PDB file of C-alpha atoms in Angstrom:
ATOM      1  CA  MET D   1     168.492  78.224  37.045  1.00 87.00           C
ATOM      2  CA  LEU D   2     172.150  77.337  37.556  1.00 85.00           C
ATOM      3  CA  PHE D   3     173.606  76.207  40.868  1.00 89.00           C
ATOM      4  CA  LYS D   4     177.347  76.019  41.555  1.00 88.00           C
ATOM      5  CA  ILE D   5     179.028  74.068  44.346  1.00 88.00           C
ATOM      6  CA  ASN D   6     182.676  75.004  44.852  1.00 87.00           C
ATOM      7  CA  ASN D   7     185.339  72.287  44.855  1.00 87.00           C
ATOM      8  CA  ILE D   8     187.729  73.347  47.628  1.00 84.00           C
ATOM      9  CA  LYS D   9     191.140  71.656  48.078  1.00 85.00           C
ATOM     10  CA  GLU D  10     193.915  72.867  50.360  1.00 81.00           C
ATOM     11  CA  ASN D  11     191.840  75.919  51.367  1.00 78.00           C
ATOM     12  CA  GLN D  12     191.590  77.088  47.756  1.00 78.00           C
ATOM     13  CA  ILE D  13     188.744  76.915  45.225  1.00 81.00           C
ATOM     14  CA  LYS D  14     189.896  74.680  42.362  1.00 87.00           C
ATOM     15  CA  GLY D  15     186.627  74.617  40.453  1.00 91.00           C
ATOM     16  CA  ALA D  16     182.904  74.179  40.784  1.00 93.00           C
ATOM     17  CA  TYR D  17     180.262  71.547  40.069  1.00 95.00           C
ATOM     18  CA  ARG D  18     177.365  72.959  38.047  1.00 95.00           C
ATOM     19  CA  LEU D  19     173.705  71.905  38.117  1.00 96.00           C
ATOM     20  CA  GLY D  20     171.161  73.532  35.813  1.00 95.00           C
ATOM     21  CA  ILE D  21     167.398  73.045  36.107  1.00 97.00           C
ATOM     22  CA  GLY D  22     164.722  74.567  33.890  1.00 96.00           C
ATOM     23  CA  ALA D  23     160.995  74.286  33.314  1.00 97.00           C
ATOM     24  CA  SER D  24     158.398  76.278  31.427  1.00 95.00           C
ATOM     25  CA  TYR D  25     154.709  76.092  30.604  1.00 94.00           C
ATOM     26  CA  TRP D  26     152.724  78.285  28.267  1.00 89.00           C
ATOM     27  CA  ILE D  27     149.269  78.439  26.715  1.00 89.00           C
ATOM     28  CA  ASP D  28     148.508  79.964  23.317  1.00 85.00           C
ATOM     29  CA  LYS D  29     144.857  80.814  22.605  1.00 80.00           C
ATOM     30  CA  TYR D  30     144.263  81.530  18.937  1.00 74.00           C
ATOM     31  CA  LYS D  31     141.454  82.098  16.451  1.00 73.00           C
ATOM     32  CA  ILE D  32     141.230  80.649  12.930  1.00 69.00           C
ATOM     33  CA  THR D  33     139.182  82.146  10.088  1.00 70.00           C
ATOM     34  CA  GLN D  34     139.044  80.246   6.796  1.00 67.00           C
ATOM     35  CA  ASN D  35     138.661  81.953   3.402  1.00 67.00           C
ATOM     36  CA  ASN D  36     137.349  85.184   4.943  1.00 65.00           C
ATOM     37  CA  GLU D  37     134.033  83.460   5.567  1.00 65.00           C
ATOM     38  CA  ASN D  38     131.974  83.511   8.711  1.00 61.00           C
ATOM     39  CA  TYR D  39     133.769  80.432  10.019  1.00 62.00           C
ATOM     40  CA  ASP D  40     135.676  81.005  13.240  1.00 63.00           C
ATOM     41  CA  LEU D  41     137.435  78.452  15.394  1.00 67.00           C
ATOM     42  CA  THR D  42     138.925  79.411  18.736  1.00 70.00           C
ATOM     43  CA  ALA D  43     141.538  76.958  19.952  1.00 73.00           C
ATOM     44  CA  LYS D  44     144.137  76.514  22.659  1.00 82.00           C
ATOM     45  CA  LYS D  45     147.677  75.112  22.458  1.00 84.00           C
ATOM     46  CA  GLN D  46     149.832  74.316  25.482  1.00 91.00           C
ATOM     47  CA  GLN D  47     153.529  73.533  25.781  1.00 91.00           C
ATOM     48  CA  THR D  48     155.519  72.072  28.675  1.00 95.00           C
ATOM     49  CA  ASN D  49     159.340  71.958  28.764  1.00 96.00           C
ATOM     50  CA  PHE D  50     161.857  70.483  31.215  1.00 97.00           C
ATOM     51  CA  SER D  51     165.661  70.677  31.116  1.00 97.00           C
ATOM     52  CA  LEU D  52     168.524  69.415  33.264  1.00 97.00           C
ATOM     53  CA  SER D  53     172.286  69.927  32.946  1.00 97.00           C
ATOM     54  CA  PHE D  54     175.411  68.855  34.830  1.00 97.00           C
ATOM     55  CA  GLY D  55     178.898  70.236  34.434  1.00 97.00           C
ATOM     56  CA  TYR D  56     182.217  71.169  35.946  1.00 97.00           C
ATOM     57  CA  GLU D  57     184.375  74.283  35.690  1.00 96.00           C
ATOM     58  CA  PHE D  58     188.070  74.770  36.455  1.00 96.00           C
ATOM     59  CA  GLN D  59     188.962  78.146  37.980  1.00 94.00           C
ATOM     60  CA  LYS D  60     192.013  80.386  38.210  1.00 93.00           C
ATOM     61  CA  GLN D  61     191.921  83.646  40.174  1.00 91.00           C
ATOM     62  CA  LEU D  62     193.991  86.696  39.185  1.00 92.00           C
ATOM     63  CA  ASP D  63     193.469  89.796  41.351  1.00 91.00           C
ATOM     64  CA  ARG D  64     189.742  90.698  41.243  1.00 92.00           C
ATOM     65  CA  ALA D  65     188.922  88.338  38.359  1.00 95.00           C
ATOM     66  CA  VAL D  66     188.285  84.598  38.189  1.00 94.00           C
ATOM     67  CA  PHE D  67     188.876  82.947  34.818  1.00 96.00           C
ATOM     68  CA  TYR D  68     187.196  79.589  34.298  1.00 96.00           C
ATOM     69  CA  TYR D  69     186.498  76.938  31.672  1.00 97.00           C
ATOM     70  CA  GLY D  70     184.679  73.627  31.580  1.00 97.00           C
ATOM     71  CA  ALA D  71     181.770  71.771  30.013  1.00 98.00           C
ATOM     72  CA  ASP D  72     178.074  71.092  30.605  1.00 97.00           C
ATOM     73  CA  LEU D  73     176.061  68.009  29.604  1.00 98.00           C
ATOM     74  CA  GLY D  74     172.324  68.538  29.280  1.00 97.00           C
ATOM     75  CA  ALA D  75     168.972  67.058  28.342  1.00 98.00           C
ATOM     76  CA  PHE D  76     165.690  68.695  27.300  1.00 97.00           C
ATOM     77  CA  VAL D  77     162.149  67.347  26.886  1.00 97.00           C
ATOM     78  CA  GLY D  78     159.255  69.362  25.484  1.00 95.00           C
ATOM     79  CA  ILE D  79     155.644  68.481  24.681  1.00 94.00           C
ATOM     80  CA  THR D  80     153.224  70.627  22.663  1.00 90.00           C
ATOM     81  CA  ASP D  81     149.536  69.718  22.603  1.00 89.00           C
ATOM     82  CA  ASP D  82     146.875  71.524  20.608  1.00 83.00           C
ATOM     83  CA  MET D  83     143.820  71.033  22.788  1.00 74.00           C
ATOM     84  CA  ASP D  84     141.180  71.724  20.112  1.00 71.00           C
ATOM     85  CA  TYR D  85     142.947  70.868  16.853  1.00 71.00           C
ATOM     86  CA  PRO D  86     144.547  67.403  16.551  1.00 75.00           C
ATOM     87  CA  HIS D  87     148.275  68.078  16.838  1.00 81.00           C
ATOM     88  CA  VAL D  88     150.805  66.711  19.372  1.00 87.00           C
ATOM     89  CA  ALA D  89     154.579  67.169  19.201  1.00 90.00           C
ATOM     90  CA  GLU D  90     157.346  65.782  21.417  1.00 93.00           C
ATOM     91  CA  TYR D  91     160.864  67.269  21.400  1.00 94.00           C
ATOM     92  CA  TYR D  92     164.062  65.749  22.822  1.00 96.00           C
ATOM     93  CA  ASN D  93     167.546  67.260  23.015  1.00 96.00           C
ATOM     94  CA  LEU D  94     170.952  66.086  24.284  1.00 98.00           C
ATOM     95  CA  SER D  95     173.680  68.714  24.523  1.00 97.00           C
ATOM     96  CA  PHE D  96     177.391  69.116  25.207  1.00 98.00           C
ATOM     97  CA  VAL D  97     178.665  72.669  25.784  1.00 97.00           C
ATOM     98  CA  PRO D  98     182.334  73.501  26.354  1.00 98.00           C
ATOM     99  CA  PHE D  99     182.573  77.037  27.751  1.00 97.00           C
ATOM    100  CA  ALA D 100     185.007  79.670  29.008  1.00 97.00           C
ATOM    101  CA  GLY D 101     184.244  82.689  31.152  1.00 96.00           C
ATOM    102  CA  VAL D 102     185.401  85.393  33.484  1.00 97.00           C
ATOM    103  CA  LYS D 103     183.906  86.654  36.739  1.00 95.00           C
ATOM    104  CA  VAL D 104     184.944  90.149  37.871  1.00 96.00           C
ATOM    105  CA  PHE D 105     184.411  91.273  41.463  1.00 95.00           C
ATOM    106  CA  ILE D 106     183.059  94.816  41.579  1.00 95.00           C
ATOM    107  CA  THR D 107     183.031  94.739  45.390  1.00 94.00           C
ATOM    108  CA  ASN D 108     183.816  91.937  47.859  1.00 90.00           C
ATOM    109  CA  SER D 109     180.209  90.715  47.634  1.00 92.00           C
ATOM    110  CA  LEU D 110     179.115  91.823  44.126  1.00 95.00           C
ATOM    111  CA  SER D 111     180.405  90.357  40.846  1.00 95.00           C
ATOM    112  CA  VAL D 112     179.465  90.064  37.185  1.00 96.00           C
ATOM    113  CA  ALA D 113     180.228  86.954  35.095  1.00 95.00           C
ATOM    114  CA  PHE D 114     180.283  86.386  31.330  1.00 96.00           C
ATOM    115  CA  GLU D 115     180.551  83.007  29.578  1.00 96.00           C
ATOM    116  CA  ALA D 116     180.923  82.044  25.932  1.00 96.00           C
ATOM    117  CA  GLY D 117     179.917  78.513  24.962  1.00 96.00           C
ATOM    118  CA  LEU D 118     180.104  76.257  21.923  1.00 97.00           C
ATOM    119  CA  LYS D 119     176.708  74.558  22.083  1.00 95.00           C
ATOM    120  CA  ASN D 120     176.526  71.153  20.388  1.00 97.00           C
ATOM    121  CA  PHE D 121     173.237  69.338  20.486  1.00 95.00           C
ATOM    122  CA  TYR D 122     171.381  66.479  18.903  1.00 97.00           C
ATOM    123  CA  TRP D 123     167.664  67.175  18.564  1.00 94.00           C
ATOM    124  CA  TRP D 124     164.869  64.852  17.535  1.00 95.00           C
ATOM    125  CA  ASN D 125     161.109  65.164  17.586  1.00 93.00           C
ATOM    126  CA  LYS D 126     157.950  63.474  16.488  1.00 91.00           C
ATOM    127  CA  GLU D 127     154.691  65.127  15.519  1.00 89.00           C
ATOM    128  CA  GLU D 128     151.233  63.673  15.037  1.00 86.00           C
ATOM    129  CA  GLY D 129     148.289  65.427  13.437  1.00 79.00           C
ATOM    130  CA  GLY D 130     148.357  68.882  12.005  1.00 67.00           C
ATOM    131  CA  ASP D 131     146.178  71.272  10.102  1.00 60.00           C
ATOM    132  CA  VAL D 132     146.488  69.371   6.794  1.00 60.00           C
ATOM    133  CA  ASN D 133     145.854  65.763   7.843  1.00 66.00           C
ATOM    134  CA  PRO D 134     145.083  64.603  11.407  1.00 66.00           C
ATOM    135  CA  ASP D 135     146.676  61.196  10.625  1.00 74.00           C
ATOM    136  CA  ASN D 136     149.946  62.803   9.526  1.00 81.00           C
ATOM    137  CA  ARG D 137     153.098  61.645  11.411  1.00 85.00           C
ATOM    138  CA  GLN D 138     156.501  63.299  11.066  1.00 86.00           C
ATOM    139  CA  TYR D 139     159.861  62.428  12.583  1.00 90.00           C
ATOM    140  CA  HIS D 140     162.849  64.790  12.504  1.00 92.00           C
ATOM    141  CA  SER D 141     166.397  64.612  13.843  1.00 96.00           C
ATOM    142  CA  TYR D 142     169.343  66.939  13.430  1.00 94.00           C
ATOM    143  CA  TYR D 143     172.657  68.012  14.905  1.00 96.00           C
ATOM    144  CA  ILE D 144     173.475  71.678  15.538  1.00 95.00           C
ATOM    145  CA  SER D 145     176.672  73.352  16.691  1.00 97.00           C
ATOM    146  CA  LYS D 146     176.716  77.083  17.438  1.00 96.00           C
ATOM    147  CA  LEU D 147     178.723  79.655  19.341  1.00 96.00           C
ATOM    148  CA  GLU D 148     176.608  81.375  21.989  1.00 93.00           C
ATOM    149  CA  LEU D 149     177.684  84.848  23.079  1.00 92.00           C
ATOM    150  CA  PRO D 150     176.791  85.034  25.871  1.00 91.00           C
ATOM    151  CA  TYR D 151     176.178  81.462  26.948  1.00 89.00           C
ATOM    152  CA  SER D 152     175.604  83.000  30.378  1.00 89.00           C
ATOM    153  CA  LEU D 153     175.649  86.545  31.774  1.00 91.00           C
ATOM    154  CA  THR D 154     175.050  86.823  35.517  1.00 91.00           C
ATOM    155  CA  PHE D 155     175.183  89.345  38.323  1.00 92.00           C
ATOM    156  CA  ASN D 156     176.116  87.656  41.608  1.00 88.00           C
ATOM    157  CA  PHE D 157     175.730  88.822  45.206  1.00 87.00           C
ATOM    158  CA  SER D 158     177.251  86.975  48.161  1.00 81.00           C
ATOM    159  CA  PHE D 159     175.655  87.392  51.570  1.00 80.00           C
TER     160      PHE D 159
END
């Protein structure tokens, strides 16, 4: 979810502060059969994710369109826990996303906005356990940069 707070100077919108908040939780119930034998294991895996981002956008209005650009800084934390099979993973992410977009007013209260963003993030995680060896520990880190089209696509209604 993205919130925007307009920065108004001299009775004109110059830009907007951006705050993004996200959370998710899911459960995966699965069944394992080994070597086509009569061995079945039913297990459950759960994952919890949280994200937070802050940013600013500069705006310029031309007729019924608002062109804007800016950047977001973000953080992500995720935890996966296999409840019945020994495996726990923790994921961490720091991101920097420069973006550019346009918002077009269809009516005075209805608009559509499209953003493109160059997402840069550093990701690291650690995992313990697994289906091969419960004492197995792995650590990974990597940097990724990618163009996201769209970075955001929204329909907006003003009351």
